[in-house]
């Protein structure tokens, strides 16, 4: 469904120097797969997701969706179909909510893509996320967890084929994080979800792609195997050594990043 081949991406700094933030990235995602994209801050996760969403275009290499190479030019022609099939929840849900009410927010995509049963669908998705009582509220007045639910309802109601989420739990408290993990586990959709939280990663999917500090792929495979490879996890900086004092004796041991 998704194929990325030898993809590299650079930003320009203020002196117009090119800063490479994705280096020779290649992977495929088959229909139905749920991929976790891991890597420390700055490794390039958000940039990669933006490329997969057609918001940025790589200078080198190729990205194809359903067999069609997505160049900037090709994208212009297929943008509407692509946007209906491929949805992206950016890191901050608040940045993606712009309608006056929750109802309008969920209805927005449905109207854009000319669904006929807008009202029924809004009601159906509001029920799934238990946000019926919020339909008349302004999205901006909601809590982080409620905003995440509204955003997901507005993205999923158009029945997309490929879901991308960038650090979806960054703005959630522990109970809402638990709810989201359960929801995503049951959701039957091809997806790629980024996080720098290893313990969360293992709950969200079976396959992990790890971006290293050098912006290339450090690992692509089974997440359980990754978790047993301490050396690799340290290299990816997903594990850290901390000093502790236990019973008056200082010692060091590895820790998972369990904070967000
Ligand atoms: N618009 C931009 N212009 C210049 N540099 C950027 C821009 N966006 C991100 N970067 C830089 O690219 C690198 C990768 O960023 P990002 O893709 O956001 O990584 P991650 O999501 O893994 O934290 C970082 O060093 C970041 O500072
Ligand atoms: Mg990011």
PDB file of C-alpha atoms and ligand atoms in Angstrom:
ATOM      1  CA  UNK A   1       0.000   0.000   0.000  1.00  0.00           C
ATOM      2  CA  UNK A   2       2.827   2.344   0.962  1.00  0.00           C
ATOM      3  CA  UNK A   3       6.311   2.119  -0.473  1.00  0.00           C
ATOM      4  CA  UNK A   4       9.199   4.389   0.404  1.00  0.00           C
ATOM      5  CA  UNK A   5      12.457   3.947  -1.483  1.00  0.00           C
ATOM      6  CA  UNK A   6      15.810   5.578  -0.700  1.00  0.00           C
ATOM      7  CA  UNK A   7      14.086   8.678   0.521  1.00  0.00           C
ATOM      8  CA  UNK A   8      16.093  11.610   1.840  1.00  0.00           C
ATOM      9  CA  UNK A   9      14.827  14.969   3.050  1.00  0.00           C
ATOM     10  CA  UNK A  10      16.648  18.172   3.976  1.00  0.00           C
ATOM     11  CA  UNK A  11      15.465  21.434   5.455  1.00  0.00           C
ATOM     12  CA  UNK A  12      17.328  24.655   4.778  1.00  0.00           C
ATOM     13  CA  UNK A  13      18.641  26.630   7.708  1.00  0.00           C
ATOM     14  CA  UNK A  14      18.693  30.426   7.879  1.00  0.00           C
ATOM     15  CA  UNK A  15      21.923  30.505   5.875  1.00  0.00           C
ATOM     16  CA  UNK A  16      20.336  28.228   3.265  1.00  0.00           C
ATOM     17  CA  UNK A  17      22.559  25.332   4.292  1.00  0.00           C
ATOM     18  CA  UNK A  18      20.868  21.995   3.779  1.00  0.00           C
ATOM     19  CA  UNK A  19      20.261  20.037   6.957  1.00  0.00           C
ATOM     20  CA  UNK A  20      19.494  16.411   6.235  1.00  0.00           C
ATOM     21  CA  UNK A  21      16.800  15.079   8.575  1.00  0.00           C
ATOM     22  CA  UNK A  22      15.894  11.846   6.753  1.00  0.00           C
ATOM     23  CA  UNK A  23      18.636   9.746   5.240  1.00  0.00           C
ATOM     24  CA  UNK A  24      18.082   7.015   2.670  1.00  0.00           C
ATOM     25  CA  UNK A  25      14.858   5.678   4.156  1.00  0.00           C
ATOM     26  CA  UNK A  26      13.236   2.581   2.621  1.00  0.00           C
ATOM     27  CA  UNK A  27      10.276   0.536   3.860  1.00  0.00           C
ATOM     28  CA  UNK A  28       6.903  -0.796   2.808  1.00  0.00           C
ATOM     29  CA  UNK A  29       3.617  -0.960   4.647  1.00  0.00           C
ATOM     30  CA  UNK A  30       1.117  -3.594   3.585  1.00  0.00           C
ATOM     31  CA  UNK A  31      -2.622  -3.104   3.845  1.00  0.00           C
ATOM     32  CA  UNK A  32      -3.814  -3.872   7.379  1.00  0.00           C
ATOM     33  CA  UNK A  33      -0.415  -3.359   9.032  1.00  0.00           C
ATOM     34  CA  UNK A  34      -0.030  -1.241  12.158  1.00  0.00           C
ATOM     35  CA  UNK A  35       3.422   0.279  12.333  1.00  0.00           C
ATOM     36  CA  UNK A  36       4.973   2.122  15.262  1.00  0.00           C
ATOM     37  CA  UNK A  37       7.492   4.789  14.321  1.00  0.00           C
ATOM     38  CA  UNK A  38      10.004   5.209  17.118  1.00  0.00           C
ATOM     39  CA  UNK A  39      12.885   7.623  17.544  1.00  0.00           C
ATOM     40  CA  UNK A  40      14.107  10.322  19.884  1.00  0.00           C
ATOM     41  CA  UNK A  41      13.091  13.939  19.436  1.00  0.00           C
ATOM     42  CA  UNK A  42      14.617  15.378  16.310  1.00  0.00           C
ATOM     43  CA  UNK A  43      15.196  12.007  14.612  1.00  0.00           C
ATOM     44  CA  UNK A  44      12.766  12.941  11.812  1.00  0.00           C
ATOM     45  CA  UNK A  45       9.485  11.204  12.713  1.00  0.00           C
ATOM     46  CA  UNK A  46       7.219  14.186  12.079  1.00  0.00           C
ATOM     47  CA  UNK A  47       8.996  15.015   8.824  1.00  0.00           C
ATOM     48  CA  UNK A  48       8.533  11.439   7.599  1.00  0.00           C
ATOM     49  CA  UNK A  49       4.826  11.492   8.463  1.00  0.00           C
ATOM     50  CA  UNK A  50       4.393  14.817   6.657  1.00  0.00           C
ATOM     51  CA  UNK A  51       5.964  13.283   3.555  1.00  0.00           C
ATOM     52  CA  UNK A  52       3.671  10.246   3.799  1.00  0.00           C
ATOM     53  CA  UNK A  53       0.767  12.689   4.041  1.00  0.00           C
ATOM     54  CA  UNK A  54       1.774  14.695   0.971  1.00  0.00           C
ATOM     55  CA  UNK A  55       2.516  17.832   2.988  1.00  0.00           C
ATOM     56  CA  UNK A  56       6.232  17.729   2.171  1.00  0.00           C
ATOM     57  CA  UNK A  57       7.978  16.217  -0.831  1.00  0.00           C
ATOM     58  CA  UNK A  58      11.355  14.534  -0.550  1.00  0.00           C
ATOM     59  CA  UNK A  59      14.285  15.850  -2.564  1.00  0.00           C
ATOM     60  CA  UNK A  60      15.626  12.347  -3.124  1.00  0.00           C
ATOM     61  CA  UNK A  61      14.019   8.939  -3.444  1.00  0.00           C
ATOM     62  CA  UNK A  62      10.466   7.904  -4.039  1.00  0.00           C
ATOM     63  CA  UNK A  63       7.224   7.573  -2.138  1.00  0.00           C
ATOM     64  CA  UNK A  64       4.378   5.678  -3.687  1.00  0.00           C
ATOM     65  CA  UNK A  65       0.875   5.153  -2.390  1.00  0.00           C
ATOM     66  CA  UNK A  66      -1.092   2.264  -3.920  1.00  0.00           C
ATOM     67  CA  UNK A  67       1.500   1.926  -6.656  1.00  0.00           C
ATOM     68  CA  UNK A  68       1.419   5.567  -7.692  1.00  0.00           C
ATOM     69  CA  UNK A  69       4.538   7.653  -7.194  1.00  0.00           C
ATOM     70  CA  UNK A  70       3.640  10.825  -5.325  1.00  0.00           C
ATOM     71  CA  UNK A  71       5.613  13.631  -6.837  1.00  0.00           C
ATOM     72  CA  UNK A  72       4.399  17.164  -6.236  1.00  0.00           C
ATOM     73  CA  UNK A  73       2.998  17.253  -9.760  1.00  0.00           C
ATOM     74  CA  UNK A  74       1.237  13.891  -9.532  1.00  0.00           C
ATOM     75  CA  UNK A  75      -0.147  14.861  -6.158  1.00  0.00           C
ATOM     76  CA  UNK A  76      -1.984  17.876  -7.539  1.00  0.00           C
ATOM     77  CA  UNK A  77      -4.046  15.575  -9.726  1.00  0.00           C
ATOM     78  CA  UNK A  78      -4.833  12.946  -7.109  1.00  0.00           C
ATOM     79  CA  UNK A  79      -5.014  15.193  -4.051  1.00  0.00           C
ATOM     80  CA  UNK A  80      -8.746  14.853  -3.433  1.00  0.00           C
ATOM     81  CA  UNK A  81      -8.819  11.044  -3.553  1.00  0.00           C
ATOM     82  CA  UNK A  82      -5.598  10.911  -1.556  1.00  0.00           C
ATOM     83  CA  UNK A  83      -6.960  13.214   1.167  1.00  0.00           C
ATOM     84  CA  UNK A  84     -10.058  11.084   1.476  1.00  0.00           C
ATOM     85  CA  UNK A  85      -8.020   7.906   1.918  1.00  0.00           C
ATOM     86  CA  UNK A  86      -5.028   9.146   3.900  1.00  0.00           C
ATOM     87  CA  UNK A  87      -5.579  11.080   7.118  1.00  0.00           C
ATOM     88  CA  UNK A  88      -3.086  12.553   9.535  1.00  0.00           C
ATOM     89  CA  UNK A  89      -3.551  13.480  13.181  1.00  0.00           C
ATOM     90  CA  UNK A  90      -0.800  15.975  13.901  1.00  0.00           C
ATOM     91  CA  UNK A  91       0.863  16.091  17.277  1.00  0.00           C
ATOM     92  CA  UNK A  92      -1.252  18.919  18.656  1.00  0.00           C
ATOM     93  CA  UNK A  93      -4.978  18.206  18.065  1.00  0.00           C
ATOM     94  CA  UNK A  94      -5.809  21.847  18.865  1.00  0.00           C
ATOM     95  CA  UNK A  95      -3.866  22.925  15.768  1.00  0.00           C
ATOM     96  CA  UNK A  96      -6.225  20.878  13.598  1.00  0.00           C
ATOM     97  CA  UNK A  97      -9.544  21.986  15.049  1.00  0.00           C
ATOM     98  CA  UNK A  98     -10.845  25.130  13.413  1.00  0.00           C
ATOM     99  CA  UNK A  99     -14.633  24.882  13.226  1.00  0.00           C
ATOM    100  CA  UNK A 100     -17.037  26.761  15.530  1.00  0.00           C
ATOM    101  CA  UNK A 101     -18.619  23.634  17.004  1.00  0.00           C
ATOM    102  CA  UNK A 102     -17.746  19.975  17.473  1.00  0.00           C
ATOM    103  CA  UNK A 103     -20.624  19.104  15.130  1.00  0.00           C
ATOM    104  CA  UNK A 104     -19.178  21.304  12.367  1.00  0.00           C
ATOM    105  CA  UNK A 105     -15.739  19.863  13.008  1.00  0.00           C
ATOM    106  CA  UNK A 106     -16.878  16.280  12.414  1.00  0.00           C
ATOM    107  CA  UNK A 107     -19.198  17.300   9.558  1.00  0.00           C
ATOM    108  CA  UNK A 108     -16.458  19.265   7.780  1.00  0.00           C
ATOM    109  CA  UNK A 109     -14.728  16.334   6.038  1.00  0.00           C
ATOM    110  CA  UNK A 110     -18.054  14.647   5.313  1.00  0.00           C
ATOM    111  CA  UNK A 111     -19.234  17.769   3.473  1.00  0.00           C
ATOM    112  CA  UNK A 112     -15.906  18.220   1.686  1.00  0.00           C
ATOM    113  CA  UNK A 113     -16.132  14.699   0.327  1.00  0.00           C
ATOM    114  CA  UNK A 114     -19.812  15.039  -0.475  1.00  0.00           C
ATOM    115  CA  UNK A 115     -21.225  12.381   1.811  1.00  0.00           C
ATOM    116  CA  UNK A 116     -25.017  12.364   1.688  1.00  0.00           C
ATOM    117  CA  UNK A 117     -25.747  11.214   5.214  1.00  0.00           C
ATOM    118  CA  UNK A 118     -23.723  13.851   7.074  1.00  0.00           C
ATOM    119  CA  UNK A 119     -26.056  14.142  10.068  1.00  0.00           C
ATOM    120  CA  UNK A 120     -26.306  10.394  10.655  1.00  0.00           C
ATOM    121  CA  UNK A 121     -22.574   9.953  10.366  1.00  0.00           C
ATOM    122  CA  UNK A 122     -21.805  12.756  12.801  1.00  0.00           C
ATOM    123  CA  UNK A 123     -24.251  11.187  15.267  1.00  0.00           C
ATOM    124  CA  UNK A 124     -22.738   7.734  14.736  1.00  0.00           C
ATOM    125  CA  UNK A 125     -19.155   8.901  15.362  1.00  0.00           C
ATOM    126  CA  UNK A 126     -20.094  11.130  18.268  1.00  0.00           C
ATOM    127  CA  UNK A 127     -21.620   8.029  19.843  1.00  0.00           C
ATOM    128  CA  UNK A 128     -18.522   5.906  19.237  1.00  0.00           C
ATOM    129  CA  UNK A 129     -16.376   8.493  21.028  1.00  0.00           C
ATOM    130  CA  UNK A 130     -19.044   9.321  23.643  1.00  0.00           C
ATOM    131  CA  UNK A 131     -18.935  13.017  22.763  1.00  0.00           C
ATOM    132  CA  UNK A 132     -22.637  13.463  21.874  1.00  0.00           C
ATOM    133  CA  UNK A 133     -23.028  15.987  24.709  1.00  0.00           C
ATOM    134  CA  UNK A 134     -20.253  18.131  23.216  1.00  0.00           C
ATOM    135  CA  UNK A 135     -21.633  18.541  19.695  1.00  0.00           C
ATOM    136  CA  UNK A 136     -22.685  22.151  20.308  1.00  0.00           C
ATOM    137  CA  UNK A 137     -19.501  23.120  22.156  1.00  0.00           C
ATOM    138  CA  UNK A 138     -16.555  24.925  20.667  1.00  0.00           C
ATOM    139  CA  UNK A 139     -13.659  22.484  20.107  1.00  0.00           C
ATOM    140  CA  UNK A 140     -11.355  25.040  21.696  1.00  0.00           C
ATOM    141  CA  UNK A 141     -13.187  24.810  25.030  1.00  0.00           C
ATOM    142  CA  UNK A 142     -12.486  21.072  25.396  1.00  0.00           C
ATOM    143  CA  UNK A 143      -9.882  19.182  27.399  1.00  0.00           C
ATOM    144  CA  UNK A 144      -6.879  17.580  25.651  1.00  0.00           C
ATOM    145  CA  UNK A 145      -8.524  14.162  25.680  1.00  0.00           C
ATOM    146  CA  UNK A 146     -11.819  15.484  24.310  1.00  0.00           C
ATOM    147  CA  UNK A 147      -9.970  17.349  21.545  1.00  0.00           C
ATOM    148  CA  UNK A 148      -8.185  14.140  20.594  1.00  0.00           C
ATOM    149  CA  UNK A 149     -11.548  12.347  20.406  1.00  0.00           C
ATOM    150  CA  UNK A 150     -13.102  15.085  18.244  1.00  0.00           C
ATOM    151  CA  UNK A 151     -10.073  15.028  15.958  1.00  0.00           C
ATOM    152  CA  UNK A 152     -10.206  11.249  15.594  1.00  0.00           C
ATOM    153  CA  UNK A 153     -13.956  11.315  14.958  1.00  0.00           C
ATOM    154  CA  UNK A 154     -13.494  13.983  12.276  1.00  0.00           C
ATOM    155  CA  UNK A 155     -10.728  11.978  10.581  1.00  0.00           C
ATOM    156  CA  UNK A 156     -12.268   8.522  10.831  1.00  0.00           C
ATOM    157  CA  UNK A 157     -15.829   9.444   9.843  1.00  0.00           C
ATOM    158  CA  UNK A 158     -14.819   9.728   6.184  1.00  0.00           C
ATOM    159  CA  UNK A 159     -13.706   6.071   6.336  1.00  0.00           C
ATOM    160  CA  UNK A 160     -10.059   6.557   5.397  1.00  0.00           C
ATOM    161  CA  UNK A 161      -7.768   3.684   4.374  1.00  0.00           C
ATOM    162  CA  UNK A 162      -4.550   4.851   6.012  1.00  0.00           C
ATOM    163  CA  UNK A 163      -4.232   6.616   9.365  1.00  0.00           C
ATOM    164  CA  UNK A 164      -1.162   8.484  10.538  1.00  0.00           C
ATOM    165  CA  UNK A 165      -0.800   9.834  14.035  1.00  0.00           C
ATOM    166  CA  UNK A 166       2.082  11.899  15.366  1.00  0.00           C
ATOM    167  CA  UNK A 167       2.696  11.341  19.087  1.00  0.00           C
ATOM    168  CA  UNK A 168      -1.035  10.985  19.774  1.00  0.00           C
ATOM    169  CA  UNK A 169      -0.675  10.755  23.531  1.00  0.00           C
ATOM    170  CA  UNK A 170       1.459  13.867  23.935  1.00  0.00           C
ATOM    171  CA  UNK A 171      -1.490  15.890  25.234  1.00  0.00           C
ATOM    172  CA  UNK A 172      -3.314  13.161  27.125  1.00  0.00           C
ATOM    173  CA  UNK A 173      -3.466  12.247  30.808  1.00  0.00           C
ATOM    174  CA  UNK A 174      -2.883   8.587  31.803  1.00  0.00           C
ATOM    175  CA  UNK A 175      -6.564   7.457  31.775  1.00  0.00           C
ATOM    176  CA  UNK A 176      -7.170   9.007  28.342  1.00  0.00           C
ATOM    177  CA  UNK A 177      -3.907   7.493  27.083  1.00  0.00           C
ATOM    178  CA  UNK A 178      -5.223   4.100  28.232  1.00  0.00           C
ATOM    179  CA  UNK A 179      -8.498   4.718  26.425  1.00  0.00           C
ATOM    180  CA  UNK A 180      -6.686   5.704  23.200  1.00  0.00           C
ATOM    181  CA  UNK A 181      -4.411   2.653  23.280  1.00  0.00           C
ATOM    182  CA  UNK A 182      -7.440   0.373  23.616  1.00  0.00           C
ATOM    183  CA  UNK A 183      -9.300   2.212  20.883  1.00  0.00           C
ATOM    184  CA  UNK A 184      -6.374   1.992  18.467  1.00  0.00           C
ATOM    185  CA  UNK A 185      -5.808  -1.692  19.257  1.00  0.00           C
ATOM    186  CA  UNK A 186      -9.333  -2.465  18.123  1.00  0.00           C
ATOM    187  CA  UNK A 187      -9.356  -0.117  15.161  1.00  0.00           C
ATOM    188  CA  UNK A 188      -9.077  -2.042  11.931  1.00  0.00           C
ATOM    189  CA  UNK A 189      -7.109   0.290   9.688  1.00  0.00           C
ATOM    190  CA  UNK A 190      -3.639   0.449   8.163  1.00  0.00           C
ATOM    191  CA  UNK A 191      -1.719   2.862  10.341  1.00  0.00           C
ATOM    192  CA  UNK A 192       1.591   4.388  11.301  1.00  0.00           C
ATOM    193  CA  UNK A 193       1.852   5.999  14.712  1.00  0.00           C
ATOM    194  CA  UNK A 194       4.898   7.853  15.950  1.00  0.00           C
ATOM    195  CA  UNK A 195       6.049   7.967  19.539  1.00  0.00           C
ATOM    196  CA  UNK A 196       9.264   8.320  21.470  1.00  0.00           C
ATOM    197  CA  UNK A 197       7.693   6.316  24.258  1.00  0.00           C
ATOM    198  CA  UNK A 198       8.876   2.736  23.991  1.00  0.00           C
ATOM    199  CA  UNK A 199       6.477   1.297  26.536  1.00  0.00           C
ATOM    200  CA  UNK A 200       3.567   2.846  24.663  1.00  0.00           C
ATOM    201  CA  UNK A 201       4.932   1.615  21.331  1.00  0.00           C
ATOM    202  CA  UNK A 202       4.710  -2.005  22.366  1.00  0.00           C
ATOM    203  CA  UNK A 203       1.022  -1.635  23.148  1.00  0.00           C
ATOM    204  CA  UNK A 204       0.152   0.041  19.873  1.00  0.00           C
ATOM    205  CA  UNK A 205       1.538  -2.356  17.299  1.00  0.00           C
ATOM    206  CA  UNK A 206       3.620  -5.392  16.398  1.00  0.00           C
ATOM    207  CA  UNK A 207       6.050  -3.843  13.952  1.00  0.00           C
ATOM    208  CA  UNK A 208       8.406  -1.026  14.793  1.00  0.00           C
ATOM    209  CA  UNK A 209      10.462   1.214  12.569  1.00  0.00           C
ATOM    210  CA  UNK A 210      13.160   3.005  14.539  1.00  0.00           C
ATOM    211  CA  UNK A 211      14.761   6.202  13.307  1.00  0.00           C
ATOM    212  CA  UNK A 212      18.222   6.743  14.706  1.00  0.00           C
ATOM    213  CA  UNK A 213      19.973   9.908  15.728  1.00  0.00           C
ATOM    214  CA  UNK A 214      21.651   9.913  12.313  1.00  0.00           C
ATOM    215  CA  UNK A 215      18.164  10.075  10.650  1.00  0.00           C
ATOM    216  CA  UNK A 216      18.395   6.681   8.975  1.00  0.00           C
ATOM    217  CA  UNK A 217      16.446   3.530   9.830  1.00  0.00           C
ATOM    218  CA  UNK A 218      18.092   1.723  12.737  1.00  0.00           C
ATOM    219  CA  UNK A 219      15.586  -1.101  12.935  1.00  0.00           C
ATOM    220  CA  UNK A 220      12.537  -2.373  11.101  1.00  0.00           C
ATOM    221  CA  UNK A 221      10.853  -5.463  12.453  1.00  0.00           C
ATOM    222  CA  UNK A 222       9.087  -7.163  15.291  1.00  0.00           C
ATOM    223  CA  UNK A 223       8.719  -4.895  18.306  1.00  0.00           C
ATOM    224  CA  UNK A 224       9.195  -7.752  20.795  1.00  0.00           C
ATOM    225  CA  UNK A 225      12.596  -8.528  19.242  1.00  0.00           C
ATOM    226  CA  UNK A 226      13.507  -4.848  19.421  1.00  0.00           C
ATOM    227  CA  UNK A 227      12.633  -4.736  23.101  1.00  0.00           C
ATOM    228  CA  UNK A 228      15.053  -7.563  23.865  1.00  0.00           C
ATOM    229  CA  UNK A 229      17.932  -5.802  22.102  1.00  0.00           C
ATOM    230  CA  UNK A 230      19.318  -3.502  24.792  1.00  0.00           C
ATOM    231  CA  UNK A 231      22.295  -2.445  22.705  1.00  0.00           C
ATOM    232  CA  UNK A 232      20.089  -1.255  19.860  1.00  0.00           C
ATOM    233  CA  UNK A 233      17.697   0.521  22.210  1.00  0.00           C
ATOM    234  CA  UNK A 234      20.584   2.386  23.790  1.00  0.00           C
ATOM    235  CA  UNK A 235      21.888   3.287  20.335  1.00  0.00           C
ATOM    236  CA  UNK A 236      18.459   4.644  19.413  1.00  0.00           C
ATOM    237  CA  UNK A 237      18.457   6.476  22.767  1.00  0.00           C
ATOM    238  CA  UNK A 238      15.170   4.863  23.653  1.00  0.00           C
ATOM    239  CA  UNK A 239      16.821   3.492  26.773  1.00  0.00           C
ATOM    240  CA  UNK A 240      18.834   5.561  29.183  1.00  0.00           C
ATOM    241  CA  UNK A 241      21.240   4.786  31.928  1.00  0.00           C
ATOM    242  CA  UNK A 242      20.413   6.551  35.164  1.00  0.00           C
ATOM    243  CA  UNK A 243      22.297   6.777  38.396  1.00  0.00           C
ATOM    244  CA  UNK A 244      20.428   5.646  41.483  1.00  0.00           C
ATOM    245  CA  UNK A 245      21.158   5.349  45.106  1.00  0.00           C
ATOM    246  CA  UNK A 246      19.660   2.216  46.638  1.00  0.00           C
ATOM    247  CA  UNK A 247      20.285   1.513  50.311  1.00  0.00           C
ATOM    248  CA  UNK A 248      23.082   4.064  50.270  1.00  0.00           C
ATOM    249  CA  UNK A 249      24.871   2.421  47.346  1.00  0.00           C
ATOM    250  CA  UNK A 250      25.058   4.205  44.028  1.00  0.00           C
ATOM    251  CA  UNK A 251      24.510   2.080  40.931  1.00  0.00           C
ATOM    252  CA  UNK A 252      23.465   2.538  37.331  1.00  0.00           C
ATOM    253  CA  UNK A 253      20.867   0.687  35.348  1.00  0.00           C
ATOM    254  CA  UNK A 254      18.800   1.066  32.205  1.00  0.00           C
ATOM    255  CA  UNK A 255      15.447   2.750  32.172  1.00  0.00           C
ATOM    256  CA  UNK A 256      12.655   2.895  29.672  1.00  0.00           C
ATOM    257  CA  UNK A 257      11.363   6.291  28.769  1.00  0.00           C
ATOM    258  CA  UNK A 258       8.012   5.969  30.412  1.00  0.00           C
ATOM    259  CA  UNK A 259       7.399   9.677  30.560  1.00  0.00           C
ATOM    260  CA  UNK A 260       6.090  11.493  27.495  1.00  0.00           C
TER     261      UNK A 260
HETATM  262  N1  LIG B   1      10.369  23.469   9.223  1.00  0.00           N
HETATM  263  C1  LIG B   1      11.608  23.140   9.617  1.00  0.00           C
HETATM  264  N2  LIG B   1      12.683  23.883   9.237  1.00  0.00           N
HETATM  265  C2  LIG B   1      13.932  23.538   9.624  1.00  0.00           C
HETATM  266  N3  LIG B   1      14.223  22.472  10.384  1.00  0.00           N
HETATM  267  C3  LIG B   1      13.195  21.712  10.798  1.00  0.00           C
HETATM  268  C4  LIG B   1      11.842  22.007  10.445  1.00  0.00           C
HETATM  269  N4  LIG B   1      11.031  21.063  11.005  1.00  0.00           N
HETATM  270  C5  LIG B   1      11.842  20.218  11.676  1.00  0.00           C
HETATM  271  N5  LIG B   1      13.145  20.602  11.552  1.00  0.00           N
HETATM  272  C6  LIG B   1      14.311  19.905  12.119  1.00  0.00           C
HETATM  273  O1  LIG B   1      14.366  18.617  11.544  1.00  0.00           O
HETATM  274  C7  LIG B   1      14.765  17.640  12.508  1.00  0.00           C
HETATM  275  C8  LIG B   1      13.730  16.535  12.573  1.00  0.00           C
HETATM  276  O2  LIG B   1      12.535  17.080  13.088  1.00  0.00           O
HETATM  277  P1  LIG B   1      11.189  16.247  13.266  1.00  0.00           P
HETATM  278  O3  LIG B   1      10.856  15.608  11.967  1.00  0.00           O
HETATM  279  O4  LIG B   1      10.210  17.167  13.848  1.00  0.00           O
HETATM  280  O5  LIG B   1      11.655  15.127  14.293  1.00  0.00           O
HETATM  281  P2  LIG B   1      10.817  14.341  15.413  1.00  0.00           P
HETATM  282  O6  LIG B   1       9.386  14.391  15.034  1.00  0.00           O
HETATM  283  O7  LIG B   1      11.392  12.957  15.405  1.00  0.00           O
HETATM  284  O8  LIG B   1      11.088  15.038  16.701  1.00  0.00           O
HETATM  285  C9  LIG B   1      14.950  18.394  13.819  1.00  0.00           C
HETATM  286  O9  LIG B   1      16.324  18.682  13.969  1.00  0.00           O
HETATM  287  C10 LIG B   1      14.155  19.653  13.602  1.00  0.00           C
HETATM  288  O10 LIG B   1      14.710  20.713  14.341  1.00  0.00           O
HETATM  289 MG1  LIG B   2       7.779  15.114  16.055  1.00  0.00          MG
END
